[in-house]
Amino acid sequence: MSSEQKSQSQPGLDAPKAEGANRPSNPFSRFRAEPPPSYSVLLKQITSGKVKELELVPARREVIVTYPDGRTATVAILANDQQILRTAESSGTPLRVKDVRQEQALAGLAGNLALIVLIVVGLSLLLRRSAQVANKAMGFGRSQARTSPQSEVTVRFDDVAGIAEAKDELQEVVTFLKQPETFIKLGARIPRGVLLVGPPGTGKTLLAKAIAGEAGVPFFSLAASEFVELFVGVGASRVRDLFRKAKEKSPCIVFIDEIDAVGRQRGAGIGGGNDEREQTLNQLLTEMDGFADNSGVILLAATNRADVLDTALMRPGRFDRRIAVGLPDRKGREAILSVHARTRPLAEEVSLADWARRTPGFSGADLANLLNEAAILTARHQSTTLGNRELEMALERITMGLTAAPLQDGAKKRLIAYHEIGHALVAALTPHADPVDKVTLLPRSGGVGGFTRFFPDEEVLDSGLVTRAYLQARLVMALGGRAAEVVVFGASEVTQGASGDLQMVAQLAREMVTRFGFSDLGPVALEGQDQEVFLGRDLIHTRPSYGERTGREIDLRVRVLASDALQQAIQLLESRREQMDRLVDALIEEETLQSDRFYSLLGIDPPDRRPSLGQLPAWT
Ligand code: ADP
């Protein structure tokens, strides 16, 4: 077998497949086929007529050989090869010349196109990514307002108790939201903004929700502090976003809690204003102006510092309606307790009226907490109904802190017993003083060894009016503990246990002199109400408005008031030493003396339970 036969037959091993024959230009066929014939062998094959046709590709310097059986082979040739041309011509083998420039141009174009597409796709991906990042950054501006769908606001006016006036005032807002035509026909303009002013926990949020619930409209709620971010302008864009959303859902209620966080008077800061806050406030004002009349978006805002709000917020057309939501009175507390008792099984013995009397100064939230604590204690006691015992424990937990381990009998216990009985006995013997509710030696966490609780005077609490005699009696009552220590143990054995009482005495006596005009310095208010500096303005306003000499005189009056009260308490207790000892023995024995037991041991009728100046119902 000659070498050329071999070389011819070998490609044939791979070549029989029809598709192989149809792929003459497939570059890979070269690798799959047997090695192509050498140049000289090819010339011979052409001359001997073994080649069917030739295709010359000058640009690639090769020739594609097609054999009669359909096989192909690609053979390299010289540049500008004349030899193969002549051989083909002489043997009469058909020869075609293939121009690949067009192909190359096309391939180049395709390559370029692919590159362009790649760049465009890459760029658009990059742009998308950066747009997402930018969106997130801009997302700061989106308000976080929570929209409860209509059905979610389940609060109704029935769930809000004890603030009847506020409810009445807001009833018309509900009517407007339900039947706006009635108002519009009469040409009435419903307020755009209602400001709810009152201490925390009095039910402002609850009231706003109840309006949305009653009217069946969406409720947007946001704390004003959520507007203010690190970046200037974010708050303003949040305000815009909130109002945009609200207008889409109109009619609806927008509730902004703690509005003073943004609505504080502008330019009242120390060392320059807060740009972000002021911009936010400006935006809020602009948005409120931008409402069409009766657009159905009603803004409710809550604060407990209406005095620091910017006056621009209050002008008609903005928050022109101001509703006070104060601490509930006794009847109100009873109503709130019964609202929260709806879902809790109370024992027969529990009188909510009684508990309302015992919780002066409590807000709605405090009362809800009282019942909740009592329910927790009931569960712990594995009982099925909330009884007086649990309520009592819950009340003490809230007002006095958690219970601590009982005191062991000893000198310390005796000393605390004298201190507490000192308070109680002085109170029982001083006209105008609050009646004693309870004296106890059961300690509380935070170092409280025992305490005496009084029925605070509800009349005083409700009217907010206190007499000079009442305040003087309070000074004496507060110093009763220290007086008892002096009487029993001597002036050098008194303890620092009365430090809390002394602080309270100092504050009260100072107020009597400087604010209430209860001293011979005359009816002059020398100081304003003691409050934290809230605005830069307060710093200037709280500066004392008296001279050095008057200052010294004030200090003197305060000291005289306090030492007179201590003397009075000491005298009272000295004259009742025997009774005091008896009460102390009973207290050490029984650990707690309730009002009736205390007065019967003392041998006097318990005074009417005049309930209460609740802020300070107990002395330790
Ligand atoms: P505020 O907004 O005034 O700080 P909230 O409305 O948030 O107070 O009140 C907190 C919780 O206290 C309420 O969810 C509710 O359980 C209870 N509460 C407060 N006031 C009342 C009230 N007048 N009637 C019934 N529950 C009240």
XYZ file of C-alpha atoms and ligand atoms in Angstrom:
647
model
C 0.000 0.000 0.000
C 1.513 3.297 -1.116
C 1.776 6.177 1.241
C -0.743 8.261 -0.729
C -3.326 5.481 -0.655
C -2.875 5.346 3.051
C -3.281 9.028 3.375
C -6.355 8.965 1.192
C -8.012 6.040 2.814
C -7.379 7.243 6.319
C -9.359 10.440 6.110
C -12.043 8.246 4.685
C -12.422 6.505 8.037
C -13.871 9.614 9.461
C -15.383 11.037 6.375
C -18.277 8.733 5.449
C -20.730 10.705 7.496
C -22.750 12.842 5.176
C -22.708 15.890 7.409
C -18.935 15.748 7.521
C -18.939 16.260 3.836
C -21.159 19.293 4.106
C -18.796 21.077 6.402
C -15.855 21.846 4.232
C -15.023 25.059 6.029
C -15.527 23.719 9.466
C -12.140 24.325 11.023
C -12.629 21.481 13.457
C -13.009 18.906 10.681
C -9.283 19.190 10.172
C -8.628 17.886 13.611
C -11.102 15.108 13.399
C -9.979 13.922 9.901
C -6.789 12.132 9.158
C -3.898 14.424 8.336
C -4.505 16.042 4.964
C -2.282 15.046 2.052
C 1.009 16.860 1.733
C 1.375 19.546 -0.899
C 3.298 17.338 -3.294
C 0.837 14.466 -2.823
C -1.988 16.837 -3.572
C -0.334 17.996 -6.803
C 0.004 14.379 -7.823
C -3.619 13.629 -6.920
C -4.721 16.570 -9.046
C -2.626 15.524 -11.951
C -3.886 11.937 -11.704
C -7.497 13.148 -11.639
C -8.257 11.905 -8.111
C -9.573 15.239 -7.048
C -13.072 16.314 -7.853
C -12.670 20.018 -7.270
C -10.547 22.572 -5.550
C -11.447 25.644 -3.656
C -8.694 28.159 -3.195
C -8.780 30.509 -0.213
C -5.938 32.939 -0.875
C -6.563 35.009 2.223
C -6.014 31.954 4.383
C -3.385 30.478 2.074
C -5.076 27.140 1.805
C -6.905 25.029 -0.640
C -9.916 22.873 0.192
C -9.793 19.633 -1.753
C -12.952 17.690 -2.535
C -12.547 14.075 -3.581
C -14.989 12.254 -5.804
C -16.338 10.274 -2.804
C -17.242 13.518 -1.098
C -14.358 13.623 1.381
C -12.595 16.919 1.825
C -9.186 17.958 2.999
C -7.573 21.287 3.545
C -4.023 21.724 2.437
C -1.775 24.690 3.069
C -0.340 26.405 0.014
C 2.201 29.079 -0.695
C 1.307 32.712 -0.886
C 0.304 33.624 -4.388
C 0.672 29.933 -5.375
C 0.914 29.612 -9.170
C 1.845 25.964 -9.144
C -1.485 24.705 -7.952
C -3.281 26.915 -10.418
C -1.313 25.554 -13.305
C -1.694 21.928 -12.159
C -5.415 22.327 -11.804
C -5.647 24.013 -15.151
C -3.637 21.353 -16.901
C -5.543 18.469 -15.318
C -8.890 20.169 -15.900
C -9.841 20.054 -12.241
C -12.454 22.670 -11.450
C -11.029 25.406 -9.278
C -12.905 28.061 -7.444
C -11.423 30.962 -5.622
C -13.100 31.925 -2.403
C -12.969 35.495 -1.265
C -13.087 35.488 2.513
C -12.699 39.225 2.937
C -16.432 39.646 3.029
C -16.722 36.892 5.576
C -13.956 38.455 7.566
C -15.607 41.803 7.345
C -18.868 40.248 8.464
C -17.121 38.421 11.288
C -15.420 41.651 12.275
C -18.722 43.437 12.214
C -20.333 40.722 14.308
C -17.426 40.906 16.720
C -17.783 44.644 16.998
C -21.504 44.352 17.421
C -21.047 41.795 20.179
C -18.609 44.139 21.878
C -21.073 47.018 21.657
C -23.893 44.845 23.007
C -21.626 43.709 25.830
C -20.750 47.269 26.728
C -24.364 48.397 26.566
C -25.555 45.487 28.739
C -22.726 46.049 31.209
C -23.456 49.741 31.404
C -27.182 49.238 31.898
C -26.504 46.694 34.664
C -24.210 49.170 36.323
C -26.775 51.923 35.983
C -29.472 49.678 37.417
C -27.327 48.880 40.414
C -26.510 52.482 41.122
C -30.162 53.416 40.629
C -31.103 50.843 43.235
C -28.577 52.277 45.667
C -29.797 55.778 44.918
C -33.358 54.627 45.379
C -32.479 53.269 48.767
C -30.854 56.542 49.695
C -33.836 58.465 48.396
C -36.040 55.972 50.227
C -35.140 57.876 53.368
C -37.660 60.329 52.105
C -40.450 57.823 52.096
C -42.564 58.230 55.156
C -42.864 55.234 57.360
C -46.523 55.941 57.949
C -48.394 52.867 58.895
C -51.644 52.548 57.099
C -54.115 50.287 58.718
C -56.774 49.194 56.354
C -60.192 50.232 57.527
C -61.060 46.884 59.048
C -57.958 46.910 61.211
C -58.948 49.932 63.272
C -61.139 48.177 65.770
C -61.049 50.912 68.415
C -64.352 52.675 69.012
C -65.388 55.593 71.220
C -66.695 53.045 73.719
C -63.122 51.920 74.300
C -62.095 55.407 75.360
C -63.390 56.358 78.762
C -63.083 59.205 81.207
C -62.462 61.991 78.708
C -66.007 62.823 77.772
C -65.377 66.450 76.729
C -62.659 65.480 74.292
C -64.890 62.771 72.877
C -67.774 65.188 72.370
C -65.532 67.649 70.583
C -64.253 64.981 68.264
C -67.670 63.559 67.512
C -68.170 66.205 64.843
C -65.019 65.106 63.067
C -66.500 61.626 62.855
C -69.758 63.017 61.514
C -67.851 64.984 58.911
C -65.920 61.955 57.772
C -69.113 59.946 57.545
C -71.420 62.533 55.986
C -69.361 65.404 54.614
C -72.327 66.647 52.539
C -74.134 67.888 55.632
C -71.295 70.269 56.406
C -70.459 71.198 52.844
C -74.088 72.139 52.077
C -74.021 74.611 54.933
C -70.736 76.052 53.786
C -69.024 74.883 56.950
C -65.318 74.289 56.926
C -64.215 71.406 59.091
C -60.955 71.938 60.965
C -57.945 70.557 59.136
C -55.918 69.955 62.206
C -56.845 69.018 65.741
C -54.248 69.225 68.460
C -54.676 66.858 71.401
C -52.849 68.212 74.409
C -52.284 66.201 77.550
C -49.874 64.169 79.638
C -48.606 60.841 78.339
C -50.870 57.837 78.633
C -54.134 59.757 78.781
C -55.480 58.181 75.605
C -54.615 60.630 72.834
C -53.557 57.938 70.387
C -56.507 55.847 71.401
C -58.856 58.744 70.728
C -57.407 59.343 67.257
C -57.774 55.660 66.461
C -61.321 55.676 67.750
C -62.221 58.472 65.307
C -60.843 56.438 62.405
C -62.607 53.352 63.768
C -65.948 55.098 64.179
C -65.810 56.762 60.782
C -64.405 53.645 59.124
C -61.576 55.498 57.391
C -57.890 54.607 57.056
C -55.620 55.631 59.886
C -52.064 56.859 59.262
C -49.919 57.137 62.324
C -46.437 58.513 62.711
C -44.322 59.874 65.537
C -42.976 63.292 64.645
C -39.506 62.173 65.661
C -39.614 59.720 62.757
C -39.541 62.645 60.349
C -36.263 63.938 61.547
C -33.223 62.144 60.197
C -29.582 62.823 59.998
C -29.853 64.375 56.546
C -31.303 67.775 56.019
C -34.339 67.655 53.763
C -35.309 64.087 54.549
C -37.962 65.153 57.030
C -39.510 67.536 54.532
C -39.684 64.844 51.882
C -41.244 62.470 54.372
C -43.907 65.023 55.138
C -44.596 65.365 51.400
C -44.730 61.612 51.005
C -47.082 61.200 53.960
C -49.505 63.769 52.624
C -49.345 62.309 49.116
C -50.296 58.894 50.489
C -52.980 60.385 52.696
C -54.574 62.291 49.823
C -54.723 59.088 47.794
C -56.669 57.451 50.603
C -58.870 60.397 51.493
C -61.049 60.560 53.542
C -58.630 59.484 56.238
C -57.053 60.384 59.561
C -53.376 61.270 59.848
C -52.085 61.085 63.392
C -48.750 62.658 64.331
C -47.602 61.806 67.839
C -45.225 64.062 69.811
C -45.636 66.901 67.343
C -43.378 69.053 69.505
C -40.413 67.076 68.114
C -40.799 69.037 64.856
C -43.267 71.752 65.755
C -41.142 73.463 68.360
C -40.812 77.199 68.029
C -38.346 78.112 65.347
C -35.268 80.030 66.249
C -35.621 79.203 69.943
C -32.583 76.928 70.077
C -29.319 77.791 71.704
C -26.536 78.663 69.284
C -28.570 78.424 66.106
C -31.563 76.416 65.053
C -31.858 72.908 63.822
C -32.110 73.222 60.062
C -33.602 69.813 59.542
C -36.347 70.312 62.105
C -37.213 73.746 60.821
C -37.372 72.567 57.231
C -39.629 69.733 58.280
C -41.887 72.124 60.132
C -41.988 74.484 57.157
C -42.947 71.609 54.893
C -45.681 70.583 57.315
C -47.060 74.110 57.315
C -46.928 74.253 53.526
C -48.704 70.918 53.177
C -51.430 71.986 55.558
C -51.954 75.128 53.529
C -52.058 73.064 50.370
C -55.088 71.033 51.455
C -58.177 71.922 49.587
C -60.955 72.778 51.999
C -62.832 69.700 53.077
C -60.410 67.450 51.239
C -61.192 64.743 53.743
C -57.685 64.459 55.200
C -57.889 65.333 58.883
C -54.691 65.789 60.764
C -54.613 64.948 64.452
C -51.514 65.657 66.475
C -50.628 64.924 70.066
C -48.287 66.689 72.454
C -47.869 67.305 76.128
C -46.003 70.564 75.566
C -48.404 72.795 73.671
C -46.596 75.822 75.086
C -43.468 75.137 73.052
C -45.233 74.755 69.705
C -44.628 77.260 66.959
C -47.445 79.765 66.781
C -47.606 79.322 63.004
C -48.893 75.789 63.626
C -51.825 77.091 65.613
C -53.244 79.653 63.263
C -56.671 79.020 61.708
C -56.506 76.605 58.848
C -53.828 74.574 60.569
C -54.167 73.143 64.072
C -56.975 75.513 64.890
C -58.774 73.148 67.218
C -57.058 72.381 70.486
C -58.493 69.710 72.761
C -57.238 69.107 76.272
C -56.983 65.480 77.252
C -56.229 65.611 80.952
C -55.715 63.044 83.663
C -59.044 61.400 84.469
C -60.977 62.292 87.623
C -62.425 59.663 89.954
C -65.438 58.955 87.786
C -63.227 58.858 84.720
C -60.857 56.423 86.375
C -63.752 54.186 87.281
C -64.972 54.258 83.680
C -61.485 53.473 82.349
C -61.116 50.622 84.836
C -64.430 49.171 83.689
C -63.359 49.407 80.028
C -60.239 47.412 80.797
C -62.087 45.049 83.144
C -64.313 43.960 80.238
C -61.828 41.366 79.181
C -60.759 40.361 82.675
C -62.764 38.281 85.144
C -63.109 40.315 88.352
C -63.963 38.767 91.707
C -67.334 39.727 93.249
C -65.603 41.622 96.055
C -63.859 44.084 93.731
C -65.401 47.534 93.643
C -64.007 49.545 90.768
C -65.311 52.743 92.385
C -63.120 51.977 95.370
C -60.108 51.336 93.200
C -60.761 54.539 91.287
C -60.631 56.362 94.622
C -57.341 54.771 95.482
C -55.603 55.677 92.235
C -55.543 59.465 92.073
C -53.159 60.898 89.518
C -53.223 57.711 87.475
C -53.489 58.060 83.721
C -55.500 55.713 81.512
C -52.306 53.863 80.649
C -51.450 53.479 84.362
C -54.906 52.057 85.069
C -54.623 49.629 82.162
C -51.255 48.626 83.565
C -52.748 48.157 87.049
C -55.302 45.666 85.779
C -52.696 43.957 83.658
C -50.299 43.537 86.595
C -53.181 42.234 88.686
C -54.034 39.719 85.965
C -50.415 38.537 85.890
C -50.408 38.125 89.672
C -53.732 36.256 89.486
C -52.220 33.838 87.009
C -49.241 33.399 89.291
C -51.549 32.666 92.224
C -53.345 30.168 89.989
C -56.610 31.834 90.708
C -59.383 32.376 88.167
C -60.574 35.847 89.087
C -58.798 39.109 89.863
C -59.364 39.901 93.534
C -58.622 42.843 95.814
C -55.457 41.128 96.990
C -53.992 41.026 93.489
C -55.061 44.601 92.777
C -53.490 45.772 96.012
C -50.240 43.998 95.186
C -50.292 45.390 91.661
C -50.884 48.934 92.940
C -47.979 48.703 95.313
C -45.778 47.199 92.669
C -46.525 50.154 90.412
C -46.257 52.912 93.003
C -43.584 51.551 95.324
C -41.607 49.060 93.240
C -41.157 45.335 93.633
C -41.287 43.737 97.055
C -38.027 42.835 98.743
C -37.287 40.270 101.475
C -39.052 41.145 104.763
C -36.970 42.803 107.469
C -35.695 40.665 110.312
C -36.781 41.796 113.767
C -34.107 44.048 115.154
C -33.001 47.584 115.769
C -33.375 48.550 112.108
C -36.923 47.314 111.941
C -37.816 49.188 115.109
C -36.260 52.367 113.790
C -38.193 52.134 110.518
C -41.374 51.392 112.465
C -40.920 54.578 114.530
C -40.219 56.546 111.371
C -43.377 55.331 109.634
C -45.576 55.653 112.696
C -44.139 59.168 113.078
C -45.559 60.100 109.648
C -48.899 58.414 110.295
C -49.427 59.685 113.823
C -48.543 63.266 112.939
C -50.944 63.090 110.000
C -53.720 61.718 112.185
C -53.227 64.502 114.720
C -52.803 67.446 112.350
C -55.892 69.225 111.129
C -56.060 69.575 107.305
C -53.735 66.598 106.790
C -54.647 63.663 104.541
C -56.123 60.606 106.302
C -53.887 57.556 106.714
C -54.635 54.688 104.349
C -51.948 52.231 105.321
C -48.695 51.907 107.237
C -46.443 49.014 106.368
C -43.040 47.616 107.191
C -42.866 45.391 104.132
C -39.815 46.578 102.261
C -39.649 47.369 98.582
C -36.772 47.136 96.163
C -34.627 50.247 95.990
C -33.930 50.421 99.717
C -37.438 51.374 100.855
C -37.881 49.828 104.304
C -41.564 50.603 104.678
C -44.029 53.320 103.810
C -47.082 55.204 104.920
C -49.796 55.856 102.396
C -52.487 58.500 102.620
C -55.835 59.003 101.020
C -55.039 61.993 98.946
C -57.659 64.727 98.738
C -59.556 64.338 95.484
C -61.107 67.768 95.714
C -57.663 69.255 95.832
C -56.528 67.081 92.980
C -59.459 67.899 90.757
C -59.535 71.609 91.372
C -55.780 71.976 91.534
C -56.287 74.428 94.418
C -54.420 73.940 97.672
C -54.636 76.029 100.787
C -51.752 77.315 102.825
C -52.951 75.274 105.817
C -53.005 72.111 103.748
C -49.464 72.641 102.515
C -48.235 73.440 106.006
C -49.841 70.239 107.237
C -48.006 68.389 104.487
C -44.703 69.785 105.708
C -45.471 68.571 109.222
C -46.580 65.142 107.982
C -43.467 64.801 105.847
C -41.219 65.602 108.798
C -43.111 63.233 111.137
C -40.597 60.464 110.439
C -37.558 62.535 111.343
C -39.423 63.937 114.409
C -40.117 60.414 115.686
C -36.428 59.523 115.374
C -35.470 62.663 117.304
C -38.040 61.997 120.050
C -37.177 58.321 120.496
C -33.485 58.019 119.710
C -32.195 61.541 120.344
C -30.864 64.235 118.027
C -27.509 62.529 117.499
C -29.018 59.149 116.576
C -31.223 60.282 113.724
C -30.630 58.569 110.380
C -30.396 59.657 106.785
C -33.575 57.647 106.129
C -35.512 60.897 106.022
C -33.505 62.336 103.101
C -36.366 61.821 100.633
C -38.760 63.585 103.010
C -36.327 66.460 103.417
C -36.032 66.937 99.693
C -39.773 67.056 99.327
C -39.994 69.541 102.218
C -37.324 71.770 100.688
C -39.093 71.834 97.350
C -42.551 72.426 98.774
C -41.387 75.122 101.198
C -39.498 76.918 98.434
C -42.542 76.859 96.195
C -44.673 78.219 99.031
C -42.327 81.178 99.356
C -41.361 81.891 95.756
C -44.410 80.883 93.754
C -47.495 80.911 95.984
C -46.775 84.008 98.066
C -47.323 82.127 101.345
C -44.654 83.991 103.293
C -44.106 87.507 104.612
C -42.070 88.281 101.509
C -45.401 89.243 100.023
C -47.610 88.134 97.187
C -44.868 88.077 94.595
C -44.061 85.262 92.242
C -40.307 85.217 92.426
C -39.731 82.112 90.367
C -41.489 80.307 87.568
C -42.542 76.726 87.608
C -39.552 74.478 87.996
C -39.097 72.695 84.738
C -36.410 71.320 82.578
C -34.886 73.630 80.059
C -36.668 72.689 76.878
C -36.082 75.611 74.600
C -33.245 78.084 74.652
C -35.904 80.575 75.677
C -36.454 78.710 78.966
C -32.884 79.395 79.992
C -33.562 83.107 79.909
C -36.997 82.861 81.480
C -35.976 80.645 84.384
C -33.271 83.045 85.487
C -34.283 84.296 88.943
C -35.881 87.690 88.841
C -34.686 88.861 92.256
C -31.555 90.247 93.794
C -29.004 88.641 96.048
C -30.590 89.987 99.222
C -34.032 88.670 98.324
C -32.388 85.337 97.528
C -30.988 85.191 101.038
C -34.359 86.093 102.489
C -36.050 83.351 100.477
C -33.572 80.792 101.831
C -34.276 82.038 105.342
C -38.080 81.713 104.933
C -37.707 78.229 103.522
C -35.580 77.187 106.454
C -38.010 78.718 108.961
C -40.969 76.922 107.376
C -39.151 73.601 107.552
C -37.829 73.945 111.084
C -41.198 75.175 112.379
C -42.827 72.114 110.835
C -40.244 69.819 112.466
C -40.781 71.485 115.860
C -44.529 71.067 115.519
C -44.135 67.375 114.683
C -41.745 66.812 117.584
C -44.154 68.464 120.017
C -47.065 66.371 118.757
C -45.147 63.132 119.098
C -43.653 63.965 122.499
C -47.134 64.499 123.844
C -48.253 61.128 122.432
C -45.155 59.067 123.209
C -47.136 56.263 124.810
C -49.529 55.938 121.885
C -46.609 55.995 119.521
C -44.891 53.091 121.317
C -48.111 51.097 121.236
C -48.568 51.653 117.517
C -44.935 50.732 116.836
C -45.321 47.455 118.743
C -48.459 46.651 116.775
C -46.745 47.524 113.498
C -43.735 45.344 114.245
C -46.087 42.532 115.180
C -48.521 42.868 112.288
C -46.186 44.427 109.688
C -49.078 46.252 108.008
C -51.738 48.453 109.609
C -54.677 49.271 107.387
C -56.554 52.519 107.906
C -59.291 51.115 110.213
C -56.859 49.168 112.374
C -54.576 52.174 112.684
C -57.347 54.518 113.827
C -58.849 51.974 116.215
C -55.441 51.424 117.854
C -55.172 55.160 118.148
C -58.613 55.291 119.656
C -60.059 57.885 117.297
C -62.655 57.638 114.580
C -61.186 57.418 111.125
C -61.816 60.670 109.312
C -63.892 60.625 106.139
C -61.851 59.117 103.484
C -61.181 62.356 101.812
C -59.480 61.226 98.719
C -56.612 62.939 97.398
C -53.540 64.793 96.340
C -52.266 61.841 94.451
C -48.832 62.896 93.380
C -47.308 61.994 96.717
C -49.528 59.412 98.280
C -46.821 57.758 100.347
C -43.841 58.620 102.481
C -41.122 56.171 103.193
P -51.141 58.784 74.782
O -51.208 58.738 73.285
O -51.979 59.865 75.372
O -49.763 58.793 75.342
P -52.319 56.203 74.541
O -53.534 56.527 73.779
O -51.184 55.627 73.765
O -51.802 57.443 75.329
O -52.731 55.227 75.725
C -52.014 54.075 76.036
C -52.946 53.001 76.527
O -53.537 53.377 77.764
C -54.090 52.738 75.604
O -53.755 51.790 74.650
C -55.178 52.251 76.532
O -55.035 50.878 76.797
C -54.899 52.992 77.820
N -55.712 54.204 77.950
C -55.262 55.462 78.019
N -56.273 56.324 78.156
C -57.415 55.621 78.137
C -58.807 55.968 78.222
N -59.200 57.215 78.352
N -59.701 54.968 78.163
C -59.304 53.697 78.040
N -58.024 53.315 77.950
C -57.073 54.246 78.004
